[in-house]
Short mmCIF file of C-alpha atoms in Angstrom, two decimals:
data_model
loop_
_atom_site.label_atom_id
_atom_site.label_comp_id
_atom_site.label_asym_id
_atom_site.label_seq_id
_atom_site.Cartn_x
_atom_site.Cartn_y
_atom_site.Cartn_z
CA ASP H 808 4.45 2.10 14.80
CA ALA H 809 6.16 4.68 12.28
CA GLY H 810 4.58 3.39 9.55
CA VAL H 811 6.31 3.09 6.26
CA ILE H 812 9.72 4.92 5.77
CA GLN H 813 10.69 6.66 2.98
CA SER H 814 14.01 8.81 2.02
CA PRO H 815 14.80 11.14 0.81
CA ARG H 816 11.47 12.76 0.58
CA HIS H 817 12.48 15.20 -1.65
CA GLU H 818 15.75 14.60 -4.64
CA VAL H 819 17.08 16.85 -7.47
CA THR H 820 19.69 15.10 -9.37
CA GLU H 821 20.67 16.07 -13.25
CA MET H 822 20.16 13.67 -16.24
CA GLY H 823 23.08 10.53 -16.21
CA GLN H 824 22.97 10.88 -12.55
CA GLU H 825 22.41 7.79 -10.32
CA VAL H 826 19.67 7.90 -8.05
CA THR H 827 19.05 6.26 -4.94
CA LEU H 828 15.50 5.40 -3.38
CA ARG H 829 14.95 4.14 -0.02
CA CYS H 830 12.39 2.34 1.71
CA LYS H 831 11.86 1.08 4.94
CA PRO H 832 8.80 -0.96 5.17
CA ILE H 833 6.38 -1.76 8.71
CA SER H 834 7.86 -4.47 11.12
CA GLY H 835 6.66 -7.84 10.36
CA HIS H 836 5.36 -7.14 6.93
CA ASP H 837 6.26 -10.03 4.30
CA TYR H 838 5.40 -8.10 1.47
CA LEU H 839 7.03 -4.63 -0.33
CA PHE H 840 5.97 -2.94 -3.01
CA TRP H 841 7.32 -0.09 -5.36
CA TYR H 842 4.70 2.53 -6.67
CA ARG H 843 5.51 4.98 -9.23
CA GLN H 844 2.65 8.58 -9.61
CA THR H 845 2.87 10.35 -12.44
CA MET H 846 -0.31 12.73 -14.35
CA MET H 847 0.60 11.03 -17.44
CA ARG H 848 0.13 7.18 -15.99
CA GLY H 849 -1.56 7.51 -12.79
CA LEU H 850 -0.28 4.94 -10.11
CA GLU H 851 1.70 1.89 -11.40
CA LEU H 852 3.39 -0.91 -9.84
CA LEU H 853 6.57 -1.36 -10.37
CA ILE H 854 7.88 -4.41 -8.94
CA TYR H 855 7.41 -6.01 -5.61
CA PHE H 856 8.84 -8.23 -2.89
CA ASN H 857 7.89 -11.37 -1.08
CA ASN H 858 9.89 -12.26 1.70
CA ASN H 859 12.74 -10.13 0.55
CA VAL H 860 12.42 -12.10 -2.73
CA PRO H 861 11.67 -10.31 -6.18
CA ILE H 862 7.96 -11.51 -7.25
CA ASP H 863 7.01 -9.49 -9.76
CA ASP H 864 9.49 -6.98 -11.75
CA SER H 865 7.28 -6.89 -15.41
CA GLY H 866 6.44 -3.21 -13.95
CA MET H 867 9.67 -2.08 -14.50
CA PRO H 868 10.15 0.10 -16.97
CA GLU H 869 13.80 -0.51 -18.26
CA ASP H 870 17.24 -2.12 -16.97
CA ARG H 871 17.48 1.97 -16.19
CA PHE H 872 16.06 0.66 -12.89
CA SER H 873 17.10 -2.05 -10.41
CA ALA H 874 15.37 -2.84 -7.42
CA LYS H 875 16.62 -4.48 -4.44
CA MET H 876 15.33 -6.40 -0.49
CA PRO H 877 18.17 -7.13 1.29
CA ASN H 878 16.12 -8.11 4.04
CA ALA H 879 12.92 -7.19 5.46
CA SER H 880 13.42 -4.03 7.04
CA PHE H 881 15.07 -2.51 4.01
CA SER H 882 15.03 -2.26 0.14
CA THR H 883 16.18 0.18 -2.51
CA LEU H 884 15.22 1.14 -6.33
CA LYS H 885 18.04 2.57 -7.85
CA ILE H 886 17.97 4.33 -10.99
CA GLN H 887 20.82 4.21 -13.11
CA PRO H 888 21.55 6.53 -15.55
CA SER H 889 18.20 8.95 -14.32
CA GLU H 890 16.60 10.76 -17.44
CA PRO H 891 13.83 13.61 -17.44
CA ARG H 892 11.34 11.08 -17.83
CA ASP H 893 12.17 9.71 -14.47
CA SER H 894 10.74 12.49 -12.96
CA ALA H 895 7.27 11.36 -11.08
CA VAL H 896 6.72 10.59 -6.63
CA TYR H 897 7.92 6.96 -5.92
CA PHE H 898 6.02 5.46 -3.02
CA CYS H 899 6.61 2.85 -1.16
CA ALA H 900 3.78 0.18 0.13
CA SER H 901 4.03 -2.95 2.63
CA LYS H 902 1.17 -5.83 4.14
CA GLN H 903 1.08 -8.69 6.19
CA ALA H 904 -0.32 -11.28 4.80
CA LEU H 905 -0.97 -12.99 7.39
CA GLY H 906 -4.83 -13.68 7.87
CA GLY H 907 -5.52 -12.77 3.86
CA ASN H 908 -5.07 -9.17 5.01
CA GLU H 909 -4.53 -7.18 1.66
CA LYS H 910 -4.59 -3.93 2.49
CA LEU H 911 -1.42 -1.78 2.36
CA PHE H 912 0.00 0.79 3.88
CA PHE H 913 2.00 3.31 1.85
CA GLY H 914 5.46 6.02 2.49
CA SER H 915 4.69 9.67 2.08
CA GLY H 916 6.34 9.33 -1.66
CA THR H 917 10.15 9.73 -2.92
CA GLN H 918 9.66 13.10 -5.32
CA LEU H 919 12.36 12.83 -8.02
CA SER H 920 13.14 15.39 -9.82
CA VAL H 921 15.82 14.34 -12.82
CA LEU H 922 16.65 17.62 -14.66
CA GLY I 1185 4.13 21.99 -26.02
CA GLU I 1186 0.82 22.02 -23.83
CA SER I 1187 1.43 18.38 -21.69
CA VAL I 1188 -1.79 15.51 -21.81
CA GLY I 1189 -1.96 14.24 -18.70
CA LEU I 1190 -4.81 12.19 -17.51
CA HIS I 1191 -8.25 13.73 -17.08
CA LEU I 1192 -9.03 13.04 -13.53
CA PRO I 1193 -13.39 13.08 -13.10
CA THR I 1194 -13.86 15.61 -10.66
CA LEU I 1195 -16.88 15.53 -7.76
CA SER I 1196 -17.63 18.71 -6.78
CA VAL I 1197 -20.39 18.43 -3.40
CA GLN I 1198 -21.59 20.39 -0.84
CA GLU I 1199 -20.61 20.30 2.46
CA GLY I 1200 -22.88 18.01 4.63
CA ASP I 1201 -24.03 16.50 1.06
CA ASN I 1202 -22.93 12.92 0.53
CA SER I 1203 -20.89 11.49 -2.10
CA ILE I 1204 -20.94 8.91 -4.75
CA ILE I 1205 -17.34 7.81 -6.33
CA ASN I 1206 -18.02 5.12 -8.81
CA CYS I 1207 -15.03 2.90 -10.69
CA ALA I 1208 -14.91 0.09 -12.99
CA TYR I 1209 -13.08 -2.74 -12.70
CA SER I 1210 -12.01 -4.64 -15.19
CA ASN I 1211 -10.82 -8.14 -13.83
CA SER I 1212 -13.05 -11.12 -13.58
CA ALA I 1213 -10.25 -12.60 -11.65
CA SER I 1214 -10.05 -9.88 -8.71
CA ASP I 1215 -11.79 -10.97 -5.37
CA TYR I 1216 -10.09 -8.09 -3.43
CA PHE I 1217 -11.13 -4.27 -3.84
CA ILE I 1218 -9.70 -1.56 -2.32
CA TRP I 1219 -10.82 2.77 -1.60
CA TYR I 1220 -7.68 5.24 -1.31
CA LYS I 1221 -7.44 8.67 -0.19
CA GLN I 1222 -4.97 11.10 -1.20
CA GLU I 1223 -4.54 14.58 -0.40
CA SER I 1224 -1.28 16.61 -2.13
CA GLY I 1225 1.92 15.71 -1.11
CA LYS I 1226 1.09 12.37 0.45
CA GLY I 1227 0.66 8.43 0.11
CA PRO I 1228 -2.56 6.71 -0.63
CA GLN I 1229 -4.49 6.19 2.75
CA PHE I 1230 -6.77 3.34 3.15
CA ILE I 1231 -10.02 4.09 3.32
CA ILE I 1232 -11.99 0.45 3.57
CA ASP I 1233 -12.27 -2.41 1.84
CA ILE I 1234 -13.96 -5.31 0.61
CA ARG I 1235 -13.92 -8.94 -0.69
CA SER I 1236 -15.80 -10.57 -3.84
CA ASN I 1237 -18.10 -12.68 -1.24
CA MET I 1238 -19.64 -9.19 -0.20
CA ASP I 1239 -21.81 -6.79 -2.00
CA LYS I 1240 -21.89 -3.94 0.71
CA ARG I 1241 -19.45 -3.10 3.89
CA GLN I 1242 -19.79 0.20 5.95
CA GLY I 1243 -17.09 2.09 7.69
CA GLN I 1244 -17.73 5.19 9.69
CA ARG I 1245 -19.28 7.43 7.44
CA VAL I 1246 -18.07 5.14 4.28
CA THR I 1247 -20.53 2.27 2.60
CA VAL I 1248 -18.42 0.37 -0.18
CA LEU I 1249 -20.99 -1.25 -3.07
CA LEU I 1250 -19.99 -3.88 -5.22
CA ASN I 1251 -21.45 -4.92 -8.02
CA LYS I 1252 -19.93 -7.87 -9.58
CA THR I 1253 -22.21 -8.61 -12.37
CA VAL I 1254 -21.58 -5.34 -14.29
CA LYS I 1255 -17.63 -5.25 -12.30
CA HIS I 1256 -18.53 -1.87 -10.83
CA LEU I 1257 -17.63 -0.70 -7.68
CA SER I 1258 -18.67 2.98 -5.75
CA LEU I 1259 -17.52 4.39 -2.58
CA GLN I 1260 -20.18 6.45 -0.22
CA ILE I 1261 -19.44 9.28 2.13
CA ALA I 1262 -21.92 10.50 4.57
CA ALA I 1263 -22.11 14.12 5.52
CA THR I 1264 -19.15 15.13 3.00
CA GLN I 1265 -16.81 17.52 4.77
CA PRO I 1266 -14.06 20.02 4.07
CA GLY I 1267 -11.43 17.11 5.09
CA ASP I 1268 -12.65 14.36 2.66
CA SER I 1269 -11.11 16.51 -0.42
CA ALA I 1270 -8.72 14.55 -1.84
CA VAL I 1271 -8.15 12.02 -4.78
CA TYR I 1272 -9.52 8.87 -4.31
CA PHE I 1273 -8.25 5.87 -6.13
CA CYS I 1274 -10.22 2.20 -6.22
CA ALA I 1275 -7.88 -0.88 -7.30
CA GLU I 1276 -8.67 -4.19 -7.57
CA ASN I 1277 -6.04 -7.17 -6.72
CA GLY I 1278 -6.62 -9.27 -10.54
CA GLY I 1279 -6.75 -12.63 -8.18
CA THR I 1280 -3.26 -11.59 -7.37
CA ASP I 1281 -0.96 -10.78 -4.51
CA LYS I 1282 -0.36 -7.28 -5.95
CA LEU I 1283 -2.73 -4.01 -6.40
CA ILE I 1284 -3.81 -2.50 -9.37
CA PHE I 1285 -5.26 1.28 -8.92
CA GLY I 1286 -7.29 2.87 -11.13
CA THR I 1287 -6.77 6.91 -12.47
CA GLY I 1288 -9.00 8.14 -9.41
CA THR I 1289 -11.70 10.98 -8.53
CA ARG I 1290 -10.85 14.44 -7.34
CA LEU I 1291 -13.39 15.14 -5.01
CA GLN I 1292 -13.91 18.63 -4.06
CA VAL I 1293 -15.77 19.78 -1.13
CA PHE I 1294 -17.33 23.65 -0.76
CA PRO I 1295 -18.84 25.80 2.08
#
């Protein structure tokens, strides 16, 4: 299995531009999570999906952030408009809850820099 | 001005020694706990997990201890190697489907 795949690996954009981060979870996993990691706040949960349905988006910073999961193999996190304070590493993770398995598998992350 | 960020506690150990990384959790409803290792430029990588019906679990060179009375979790690494140098995170589930991560501890291994 290729693991959780995120793209792009790095993204540099200017303030005000739209940014779209992409994630392909591990096949067969029914949960998908988006985390953000910064020096200031550590690893924060933004939103998670179960069977493509958003379950908890209480961690989404504000209306500029949105996430979708149109099917079991793809999710996007969009920031519009982007701001310098959005600069961070964004991780996608997935898990299969069957059998009570709670272990999350993380992607390599997207390093976002907003200038 | 100077940026202020999380101050990661750092544990420095000599190669071959045992390492103990500690974590305090906050939610009494948590029934699942997990340790991750994160190397520079990579995503967190699973090390070991434990459920609340256990107080100890062993893996290869790693042991997790859980003390529910004082809400404390520890990760023990035997015969620490240079490749163990990384940031280590504990996480709890708060009795839910999600994982909430601690701030992390940096492990530095010296030859």
